[in-house]
XYZ file of C-alpha atoms in Angstrom:
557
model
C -35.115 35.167 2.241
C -36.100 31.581 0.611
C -36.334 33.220 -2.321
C -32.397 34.132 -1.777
C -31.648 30.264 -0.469
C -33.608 28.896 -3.335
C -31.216 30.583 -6.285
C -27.886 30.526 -4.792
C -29.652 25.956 -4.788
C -30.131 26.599 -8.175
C -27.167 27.963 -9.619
C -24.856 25.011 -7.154
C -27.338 22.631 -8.947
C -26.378 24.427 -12.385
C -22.535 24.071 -11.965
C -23.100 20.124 -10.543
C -24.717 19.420 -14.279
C -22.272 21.092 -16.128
C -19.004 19.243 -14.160
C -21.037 15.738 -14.531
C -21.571 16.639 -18.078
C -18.268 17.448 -18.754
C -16.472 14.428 -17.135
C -17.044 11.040 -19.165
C -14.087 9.642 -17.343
C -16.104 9.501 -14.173
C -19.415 8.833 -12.597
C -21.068 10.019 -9.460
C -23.326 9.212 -7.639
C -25.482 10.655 -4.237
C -22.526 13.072 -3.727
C -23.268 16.193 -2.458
C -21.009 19.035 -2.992
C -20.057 22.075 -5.010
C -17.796 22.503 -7.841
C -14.804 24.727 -7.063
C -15.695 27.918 -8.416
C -19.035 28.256 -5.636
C -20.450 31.296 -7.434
C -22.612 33.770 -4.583
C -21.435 31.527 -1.502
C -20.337 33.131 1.616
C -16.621 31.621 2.641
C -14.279 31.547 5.698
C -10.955 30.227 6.102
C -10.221 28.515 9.996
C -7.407 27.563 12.091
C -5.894 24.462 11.566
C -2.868 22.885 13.434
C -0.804 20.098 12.137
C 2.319 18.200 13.346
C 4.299 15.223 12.830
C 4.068 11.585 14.007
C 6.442 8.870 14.048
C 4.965 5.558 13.188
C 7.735 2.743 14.156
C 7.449 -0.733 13.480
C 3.927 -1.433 11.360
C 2.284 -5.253 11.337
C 3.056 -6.524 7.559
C 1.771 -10.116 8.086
C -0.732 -10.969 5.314
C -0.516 -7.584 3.684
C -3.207 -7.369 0.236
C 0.209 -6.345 -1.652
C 4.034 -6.618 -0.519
C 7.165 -4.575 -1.140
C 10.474 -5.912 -2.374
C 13.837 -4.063 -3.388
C 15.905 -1.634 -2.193
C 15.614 2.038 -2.508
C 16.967 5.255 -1.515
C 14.483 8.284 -1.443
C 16.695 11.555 -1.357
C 14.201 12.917 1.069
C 13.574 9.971 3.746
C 16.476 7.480 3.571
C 17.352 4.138 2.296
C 14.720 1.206 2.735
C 15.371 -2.643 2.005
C 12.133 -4.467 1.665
C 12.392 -8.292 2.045
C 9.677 -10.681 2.116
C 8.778 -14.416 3.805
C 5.814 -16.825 2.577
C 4.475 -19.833 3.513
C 4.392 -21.485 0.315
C 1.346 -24.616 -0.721
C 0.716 -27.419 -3.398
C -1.281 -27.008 -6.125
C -2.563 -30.419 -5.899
C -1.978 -32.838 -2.041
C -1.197 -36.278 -2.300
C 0.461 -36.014 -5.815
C 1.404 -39.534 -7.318
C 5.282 -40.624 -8.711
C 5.946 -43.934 -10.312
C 9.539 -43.289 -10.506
C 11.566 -40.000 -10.322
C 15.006 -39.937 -9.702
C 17.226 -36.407 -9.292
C 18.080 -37.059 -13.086
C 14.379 -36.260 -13.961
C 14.042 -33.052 -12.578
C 14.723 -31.044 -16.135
C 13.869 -27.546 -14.559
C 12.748 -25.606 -11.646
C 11.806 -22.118 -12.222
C 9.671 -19.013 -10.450
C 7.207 -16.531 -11.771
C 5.820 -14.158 -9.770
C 4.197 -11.891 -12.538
C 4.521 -7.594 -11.605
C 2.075 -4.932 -12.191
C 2.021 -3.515 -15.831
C 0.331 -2.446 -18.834
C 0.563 -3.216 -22.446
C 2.287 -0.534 -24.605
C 2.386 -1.716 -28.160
C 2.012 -5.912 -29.799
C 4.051 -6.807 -32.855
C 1.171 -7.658 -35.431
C 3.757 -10.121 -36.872
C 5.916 -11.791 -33.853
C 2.667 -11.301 -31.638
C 5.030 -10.459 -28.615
C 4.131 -6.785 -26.918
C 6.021 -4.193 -24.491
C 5.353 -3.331 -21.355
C 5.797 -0.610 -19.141
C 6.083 -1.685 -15.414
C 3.929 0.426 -12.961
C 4.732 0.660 -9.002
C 8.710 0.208 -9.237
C 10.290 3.114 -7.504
C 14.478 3.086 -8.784
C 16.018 1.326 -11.616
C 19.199 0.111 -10.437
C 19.888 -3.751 -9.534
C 19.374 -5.290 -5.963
C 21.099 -8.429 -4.778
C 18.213 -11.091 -4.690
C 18.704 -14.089 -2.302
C 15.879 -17.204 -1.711
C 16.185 -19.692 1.083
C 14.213 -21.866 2.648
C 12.833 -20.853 5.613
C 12.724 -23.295 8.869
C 10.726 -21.339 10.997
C 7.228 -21.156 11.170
C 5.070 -18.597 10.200
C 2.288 -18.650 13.544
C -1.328 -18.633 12.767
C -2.023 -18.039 16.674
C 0.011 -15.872 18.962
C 1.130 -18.497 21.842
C 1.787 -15.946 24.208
C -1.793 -15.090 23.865
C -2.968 -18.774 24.743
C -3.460 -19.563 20.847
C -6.692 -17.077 21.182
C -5.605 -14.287 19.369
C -4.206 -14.116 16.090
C -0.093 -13.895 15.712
C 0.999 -10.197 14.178
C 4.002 -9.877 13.208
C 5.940 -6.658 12.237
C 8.160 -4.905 9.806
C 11.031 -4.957 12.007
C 11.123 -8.487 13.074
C 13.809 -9.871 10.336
C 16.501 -10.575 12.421
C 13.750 -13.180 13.921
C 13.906 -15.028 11.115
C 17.553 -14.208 9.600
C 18.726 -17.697 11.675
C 16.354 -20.208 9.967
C 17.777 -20.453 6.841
C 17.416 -23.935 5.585
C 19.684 -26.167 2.529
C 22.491 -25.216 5.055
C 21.839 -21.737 4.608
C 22.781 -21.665 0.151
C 20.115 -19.713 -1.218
C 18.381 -21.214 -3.861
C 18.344 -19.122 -6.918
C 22.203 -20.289 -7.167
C 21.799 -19.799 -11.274
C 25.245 -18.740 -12.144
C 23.304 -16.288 -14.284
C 23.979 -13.370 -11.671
C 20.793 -11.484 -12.818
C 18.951 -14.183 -11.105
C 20.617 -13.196 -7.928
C 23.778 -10.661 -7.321
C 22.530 -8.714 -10.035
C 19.084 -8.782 -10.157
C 16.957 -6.375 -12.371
C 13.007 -5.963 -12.353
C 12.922 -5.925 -16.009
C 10.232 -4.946 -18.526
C 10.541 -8.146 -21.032
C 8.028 -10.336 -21.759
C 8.130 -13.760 -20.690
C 8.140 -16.241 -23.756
C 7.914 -19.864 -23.040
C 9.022 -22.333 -26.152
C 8.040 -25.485 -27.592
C 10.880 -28.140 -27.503
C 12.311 -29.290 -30.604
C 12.364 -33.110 -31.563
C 15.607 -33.922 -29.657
C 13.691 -32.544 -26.804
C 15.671 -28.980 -26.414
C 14.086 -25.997 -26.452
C 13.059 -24.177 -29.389
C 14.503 -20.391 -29.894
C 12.704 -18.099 -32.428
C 9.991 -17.991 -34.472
C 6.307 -17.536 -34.020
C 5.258 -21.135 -34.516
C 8.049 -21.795 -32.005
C 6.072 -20.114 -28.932
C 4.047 -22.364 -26.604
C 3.514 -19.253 -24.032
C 3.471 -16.075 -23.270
C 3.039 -14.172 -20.110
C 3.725 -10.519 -18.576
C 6.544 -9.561 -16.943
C 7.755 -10.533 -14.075
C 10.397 -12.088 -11.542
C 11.657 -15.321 -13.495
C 14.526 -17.213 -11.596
C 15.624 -20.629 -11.870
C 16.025 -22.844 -8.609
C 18.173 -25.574 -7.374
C 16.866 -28.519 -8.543
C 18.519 -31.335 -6.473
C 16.867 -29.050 -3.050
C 13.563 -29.409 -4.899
C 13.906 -33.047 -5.545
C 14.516 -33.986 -2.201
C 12.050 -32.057 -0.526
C 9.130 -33.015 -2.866
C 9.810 -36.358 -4.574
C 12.529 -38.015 -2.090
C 10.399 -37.694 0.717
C 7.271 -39.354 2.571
C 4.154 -38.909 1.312
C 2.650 -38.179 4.614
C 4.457 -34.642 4.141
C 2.612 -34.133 0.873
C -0.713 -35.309 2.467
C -2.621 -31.353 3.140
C -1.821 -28.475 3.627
C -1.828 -28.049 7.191
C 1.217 -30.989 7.146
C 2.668 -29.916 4.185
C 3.074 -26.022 5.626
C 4.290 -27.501 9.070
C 6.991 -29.616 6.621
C 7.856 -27.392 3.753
C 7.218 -23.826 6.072
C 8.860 -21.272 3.829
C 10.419 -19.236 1.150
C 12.647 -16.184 2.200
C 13.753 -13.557 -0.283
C 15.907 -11.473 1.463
C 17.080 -8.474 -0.624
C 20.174 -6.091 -0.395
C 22.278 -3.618 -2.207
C 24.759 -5.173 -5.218
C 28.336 -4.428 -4.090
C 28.595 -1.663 -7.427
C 25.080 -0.006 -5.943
C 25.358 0.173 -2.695
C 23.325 3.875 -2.419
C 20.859 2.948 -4.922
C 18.496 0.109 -6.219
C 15.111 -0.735 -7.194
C 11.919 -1.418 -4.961
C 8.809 -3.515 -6.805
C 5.243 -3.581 -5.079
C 4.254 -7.156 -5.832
C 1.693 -9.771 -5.423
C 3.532 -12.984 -4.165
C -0.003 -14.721 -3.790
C 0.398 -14.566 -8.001
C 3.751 -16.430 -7.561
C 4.197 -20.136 -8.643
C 7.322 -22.181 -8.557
C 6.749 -25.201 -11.527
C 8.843 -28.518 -11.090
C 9.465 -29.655 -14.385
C 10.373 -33.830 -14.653
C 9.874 -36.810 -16.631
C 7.695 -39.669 -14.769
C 6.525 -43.538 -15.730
C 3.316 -43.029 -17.735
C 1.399 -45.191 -14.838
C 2.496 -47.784 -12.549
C 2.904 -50.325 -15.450
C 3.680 -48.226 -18.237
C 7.410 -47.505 -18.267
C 7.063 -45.003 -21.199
C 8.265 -41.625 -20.108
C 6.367 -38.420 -20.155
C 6.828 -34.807 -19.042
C 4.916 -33.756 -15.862
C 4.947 -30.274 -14.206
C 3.905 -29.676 -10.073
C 3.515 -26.482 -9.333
C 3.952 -24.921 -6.075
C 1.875 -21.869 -4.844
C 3.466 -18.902 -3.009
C 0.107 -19.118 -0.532
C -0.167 -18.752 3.184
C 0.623 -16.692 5.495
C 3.431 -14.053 4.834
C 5.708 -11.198 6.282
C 6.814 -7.975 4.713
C 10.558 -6.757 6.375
C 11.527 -3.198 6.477
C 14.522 -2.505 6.979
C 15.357 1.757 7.024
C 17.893 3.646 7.455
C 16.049 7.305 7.627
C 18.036 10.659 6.506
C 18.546 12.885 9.915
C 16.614 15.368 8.139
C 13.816 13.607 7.937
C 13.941 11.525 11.582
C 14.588 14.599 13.667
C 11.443 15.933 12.125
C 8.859 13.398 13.125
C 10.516 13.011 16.975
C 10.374 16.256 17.603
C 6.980 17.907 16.878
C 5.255 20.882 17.929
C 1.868 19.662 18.967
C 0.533 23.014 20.249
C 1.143 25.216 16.946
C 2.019 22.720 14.401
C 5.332 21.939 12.646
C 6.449 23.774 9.652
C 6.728 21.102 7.617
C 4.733 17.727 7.544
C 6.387 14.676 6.791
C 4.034 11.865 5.285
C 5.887 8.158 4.312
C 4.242 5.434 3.916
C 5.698 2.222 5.052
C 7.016 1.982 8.635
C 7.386 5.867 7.933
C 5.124 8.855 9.305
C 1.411 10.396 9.599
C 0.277 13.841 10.067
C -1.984 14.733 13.164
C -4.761 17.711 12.157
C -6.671 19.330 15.039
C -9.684 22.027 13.255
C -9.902 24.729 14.516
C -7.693 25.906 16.309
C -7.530 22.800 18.150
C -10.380 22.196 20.217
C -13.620 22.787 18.655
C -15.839 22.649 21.436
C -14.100 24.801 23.674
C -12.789 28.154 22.028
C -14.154 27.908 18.172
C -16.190 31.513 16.979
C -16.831 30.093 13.827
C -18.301 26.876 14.643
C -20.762 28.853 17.256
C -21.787 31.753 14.697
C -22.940 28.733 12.929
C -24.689 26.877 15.305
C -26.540 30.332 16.355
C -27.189 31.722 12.503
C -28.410 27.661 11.678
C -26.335 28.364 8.352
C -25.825 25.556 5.232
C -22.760 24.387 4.917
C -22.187 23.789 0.774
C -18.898 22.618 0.815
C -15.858 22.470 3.070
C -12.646 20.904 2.313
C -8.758 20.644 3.436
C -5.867 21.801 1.078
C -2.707 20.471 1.771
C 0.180 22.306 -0.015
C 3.101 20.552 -0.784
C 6.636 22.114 -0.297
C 8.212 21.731 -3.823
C 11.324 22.470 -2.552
C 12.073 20.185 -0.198
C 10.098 17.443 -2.679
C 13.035 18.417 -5.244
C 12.815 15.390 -7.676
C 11.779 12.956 -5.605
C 8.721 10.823 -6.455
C 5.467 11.555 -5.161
C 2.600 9.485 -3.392
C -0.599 9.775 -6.451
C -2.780 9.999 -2.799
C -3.026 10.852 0.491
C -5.687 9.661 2.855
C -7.908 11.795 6.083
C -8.743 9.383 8.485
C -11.005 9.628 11.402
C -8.077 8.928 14.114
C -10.272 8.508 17.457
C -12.324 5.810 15.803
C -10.111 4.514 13.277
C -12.054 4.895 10.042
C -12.526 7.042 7.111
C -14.308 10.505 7.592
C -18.087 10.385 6.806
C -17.896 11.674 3.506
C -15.452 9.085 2.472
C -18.718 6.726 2.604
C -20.865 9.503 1.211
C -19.010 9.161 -2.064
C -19.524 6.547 -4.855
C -17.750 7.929 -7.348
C -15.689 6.064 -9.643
C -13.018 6.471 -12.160
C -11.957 3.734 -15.050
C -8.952 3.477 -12.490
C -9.518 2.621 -9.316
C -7.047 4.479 -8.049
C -8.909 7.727 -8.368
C -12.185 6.278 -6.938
C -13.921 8.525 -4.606
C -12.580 11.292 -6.444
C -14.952 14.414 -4.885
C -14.105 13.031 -1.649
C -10.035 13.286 -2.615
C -7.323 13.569 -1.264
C -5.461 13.144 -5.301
C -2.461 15.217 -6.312
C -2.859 18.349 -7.898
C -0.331 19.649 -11.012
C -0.590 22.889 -13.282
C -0.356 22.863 -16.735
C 2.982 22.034 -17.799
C 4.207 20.927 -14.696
C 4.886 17.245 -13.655
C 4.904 18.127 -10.185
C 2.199 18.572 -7.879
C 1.242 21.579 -6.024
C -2.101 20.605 -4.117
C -3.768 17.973 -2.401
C -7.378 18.582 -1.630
C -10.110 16.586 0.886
C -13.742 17.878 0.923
C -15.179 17.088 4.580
C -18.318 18.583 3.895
C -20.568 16.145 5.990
C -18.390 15.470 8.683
C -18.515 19.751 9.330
C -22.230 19.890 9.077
C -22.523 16.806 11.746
C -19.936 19.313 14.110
C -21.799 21.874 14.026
C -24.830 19.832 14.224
C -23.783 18.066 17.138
C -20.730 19.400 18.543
C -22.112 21.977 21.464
C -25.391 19.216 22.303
C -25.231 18.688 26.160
C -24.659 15.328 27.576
C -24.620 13.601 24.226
C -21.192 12.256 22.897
C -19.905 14.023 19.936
C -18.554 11.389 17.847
C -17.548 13.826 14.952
C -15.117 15.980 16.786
C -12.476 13.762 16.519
C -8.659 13.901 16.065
C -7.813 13.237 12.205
C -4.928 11.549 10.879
C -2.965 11.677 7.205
C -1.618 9.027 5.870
C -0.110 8.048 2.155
C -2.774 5.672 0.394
C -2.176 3.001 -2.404
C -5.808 2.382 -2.908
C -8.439 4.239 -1.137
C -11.049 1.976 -1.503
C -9.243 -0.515 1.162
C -10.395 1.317 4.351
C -8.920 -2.117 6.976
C -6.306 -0.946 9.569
C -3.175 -2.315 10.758
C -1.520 -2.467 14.208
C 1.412 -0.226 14.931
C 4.063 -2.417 17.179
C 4.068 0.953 19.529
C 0.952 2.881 19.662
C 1.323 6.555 20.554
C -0.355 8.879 22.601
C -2.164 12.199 21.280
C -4.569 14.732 23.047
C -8.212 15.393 22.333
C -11.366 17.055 24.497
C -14.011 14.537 25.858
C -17.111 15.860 24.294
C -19.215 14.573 27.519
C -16.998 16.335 30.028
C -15.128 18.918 28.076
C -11.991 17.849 29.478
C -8.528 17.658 27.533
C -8.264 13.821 27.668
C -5.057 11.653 26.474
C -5.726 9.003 23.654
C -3.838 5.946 22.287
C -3.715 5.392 18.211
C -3.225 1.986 18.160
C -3.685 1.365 14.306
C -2.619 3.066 10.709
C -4.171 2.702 7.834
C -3.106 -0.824 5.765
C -2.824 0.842 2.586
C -0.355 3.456 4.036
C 1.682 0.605 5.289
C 2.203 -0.751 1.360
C 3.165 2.534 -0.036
C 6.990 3.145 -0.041
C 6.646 7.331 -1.478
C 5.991 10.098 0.688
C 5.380 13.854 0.278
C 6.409 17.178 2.463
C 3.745 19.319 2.989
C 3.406 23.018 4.254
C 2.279 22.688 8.225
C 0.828 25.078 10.341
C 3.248 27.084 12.257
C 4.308 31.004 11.776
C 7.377 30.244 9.866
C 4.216 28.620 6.843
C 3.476 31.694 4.579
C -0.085 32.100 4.691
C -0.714 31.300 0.904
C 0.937 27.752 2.164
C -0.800 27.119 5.210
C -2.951 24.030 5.517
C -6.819 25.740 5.334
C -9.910 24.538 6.305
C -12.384 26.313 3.841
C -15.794 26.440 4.094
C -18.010 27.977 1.724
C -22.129 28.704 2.888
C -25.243 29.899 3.054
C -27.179 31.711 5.401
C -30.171 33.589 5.929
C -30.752 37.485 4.779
């Protein structure tokens, strides 16, 4: 018998060395699982039930990334993204020895997007770029005003003790405080800086001025700067000059008095009047964003020479992502009507102020009616490798764009699974970190679609069927789990959903079918604008489509 035990080790130890060896992309490290093949393993395939759940309103104040566009997904609906900021100096109690609204020569912000070099010109020196997270290409209508109301640090119906959250549906909050008597800013009558506006792949080239002081147009010895893509608008200068340099200099004193003076920029985004069913949505990083105030200034207070100066004004602070949707039928009847006792027949997961997927194992309730689970407590088998494949229905996916990720979450507790801290394995993109653990997309050869996505539990199965029939001792592994839509796995941090929602699960103490509150989704689902249909559970599933819970073992001659 551990004779038997000893070479089915072996040969899982064999394949383990032959996938690390294979795989220079990636490095692992204290995982402990199987490759996919599991040569003279015993298997079984379990239960699972699945169903929908409706999210609502998400908290999007202070978010690691933002969205901004408008976009229509043909299997969800239409979502405009729109953003607020608090907004900081570079540098408090900046000195002018005489600046008049003639001296202003320029106003302009950069707020650079996420993309990769393609190709540089060995002669010009300029490179292309290819743009990564923009979902769309069509133009949005781009609007930024000043924003009068403040962004809370506290929540004063709280008694300034708890922090303010705000959330993705609270636009209309802020809609009314629109400040330079309500003209947006980027008033460029170059309508790509505003009615027209295009995230566009060009590099950014900044010129020396010539010798009458214009700016210089071509030529390589002509270029002062360069710098990546990214939003580049102009601003209204005279608005600019009166709130920085025709004002007191108690308001330009710190930051606290400076945000409570200055408390906003608002870029509030719709559909162009020639788009108004499609557009383009950016994930960006506004904390990147600087506006620069370009102007001539005295050389000192008795030096009348003038020189050019540049402020610069951060896009730092607090901030607030707005979603505003407008969800297909489809799609909304779905995830407010699910079957919670046998699963829905398809599973709807958007990120966003979208939807989640609830996953009961076994059947449902381990601890009460699961034959698997208690032939393995009584045979005190090894569990090699167990994992979750989630099939997704190509079909309704049509061409639609699809999430690189989803994410398994421990819902009771609100964390990962155990074996999401079990793996340190890394990728040279981040993005597929923690690969054994999962939970990336899946395509065949040939096929830009993807099929499969697939989460190894294997540690959090071997602590419930450690743990899960002990008497009197809480069970924390049999838990509810929840799927979500990730943009980067390795941010675990939750935020609050505006109305939490109730789900079922046994109390492992009394072994009574309790009701639970989620109160929280995971952050990185709430940044994500894709989303993927998956097969569910119910009978209408075929059984090659069915969510499965596979386990693969060993036991005992």
């Amino acid at each position: 018998m551990k004779f038997n035990i000893l070479a089915k080790s072996l040969v899982i130890l064999f394949i383990i060395s032959i996938l690390a060896s294979c795989d220079k992309d990636y490095n692992q490290l204290g995982a402990n699982i199987v490759g996919d093949d599991h040569y003279g393993l015993d298997s079984l395939s379990s239960a699972v039930v699945a169903y929908n759940q409706s999210l609502g309103p998400v908290q999007t104040n202070n978010l690691p990334t933002n969205l901004l566009g408008y976009y229509n997904n043909t299997v969800f609906g239409k979502t405009k993204a729109s953003f607020l900021t608090q907004v900081g100096l570079a540098a408090y109690q900046p000195t002018f020895y005489h600046v008049d609204a003639s001296k202003i020569d320029s106003v302009y912000l950069y707020v650079p997007y996420f993309s990769h070099v393609l190709a540089t010109d060995a002669d010009s020196g300029n490179s292309t770029f290819q743009l990564d997270s923009i979902q769309g290409a069509n133009k949005i209508k781009l609007s930024i005003y000043e924003c009068t109301k403040p962004i809370e640090n506290f929540d004063p119906n709280q008694g300034l003790t708890q922090q303010q959250r705000y959330f993705s549906d609270q636009q209309s909050d802020f809609d009314s405080f629109l400040g330079n008597g309500g003209v947006r800013l980027n008033d460029d009558s170059d309508v790509s800086q505003n009615d027209q506006f295009e995230f566009k792949t060009n590099q950014i080239i900044y010129y020396k001025n010539k010798a009458d002081g214009t700016p210089g147009t071509a030529g390589v010895d002509a270029v002062r700067e360069r710098a990546n893509p990214g939003m580049f608008v102009n601003l209204n200068k005279n608005f600019f000059y009166n709130k920085i340099f025709n004002t007191p200099s108690s308001n330009l004193y710190n930051a606290d008095g400076f945000k409570n003076y200055f408390r906003g920029l608002y870029f509030k985004v719709d559909n162009t009047t020639d788009s108004p069913d499609q557009g383009a949505l950016a994930r960006m990083n506004f904390a990147q964003g600087r506006i620069y105030i370009v102007y001539r200034d005295d050389t000192s207070a008795t030096i009348a020479t003038p020189i050019k100066k540049t402020l610069i004004v951060n896009l730092s602070g607090n901030s607030i992502n707005f979603y505003n949707n407008n969800f297909n039928s489809t799609y909304t009847t779905a995830i407010t009507n699910p079957n919670t006792t046998v699963g829905d027949e398809k599973l709807y997961i958007k990120g966003g102020a979208g939807s989640m997927a609830v996953i009961k194992l076994f059947g449902g309730y381990p601890n009460v009616a699961s034959s698997e689970l208690n032939d393995f407590r009584a045979k005190n088998i090894l569990i090699n490798d167990a994992s979750l494949s989630f099939y997704i229905d190509k079909t309704a996916m049509t061409d639609t764009p699809e999430p690189n990720r989803i994410f398994l979450y421990d819902l009771t507790n609100h964390r990962p699974v155990i074996d999401y801290f079990y793996d340190n394995s890394t990728s040279s993109s981040t993005k597929y970190n923690k690969f054994i653990h999962g939970g990336i997309i899946k395509k065949k050869s040939g096929d830009s679609k993807g099929y499969v996505y697939k989460v190894r539990i294997t540690n959090y199965l071997r602590g419930l069927v450690k743990n899960g029939n002990v008497p009197n001792v809480k069970d924390t592994t049999s838990v509810r789990l929840g799927l979500v839509v990730t943009e980067n796995i390795l941010n675990a941090s939750n935020a609050y959903l505006k109305t939490p929602f109730n789900y079922l699960e046994i109390n492992p103490l009394s072994g009574i079918i309790e009701n639970k509150t989620a109160k929280y989704i995971p952050v990185m689902s709430v940044i994500n604008p894709l989303g993927t249909v998956l097969y569910g559970t119910n009978s209408n599933v075929p059984d090659d489509k069915k969510i499965k819970l596979e386990v693969y073992y060993t036991k005992p001659d």
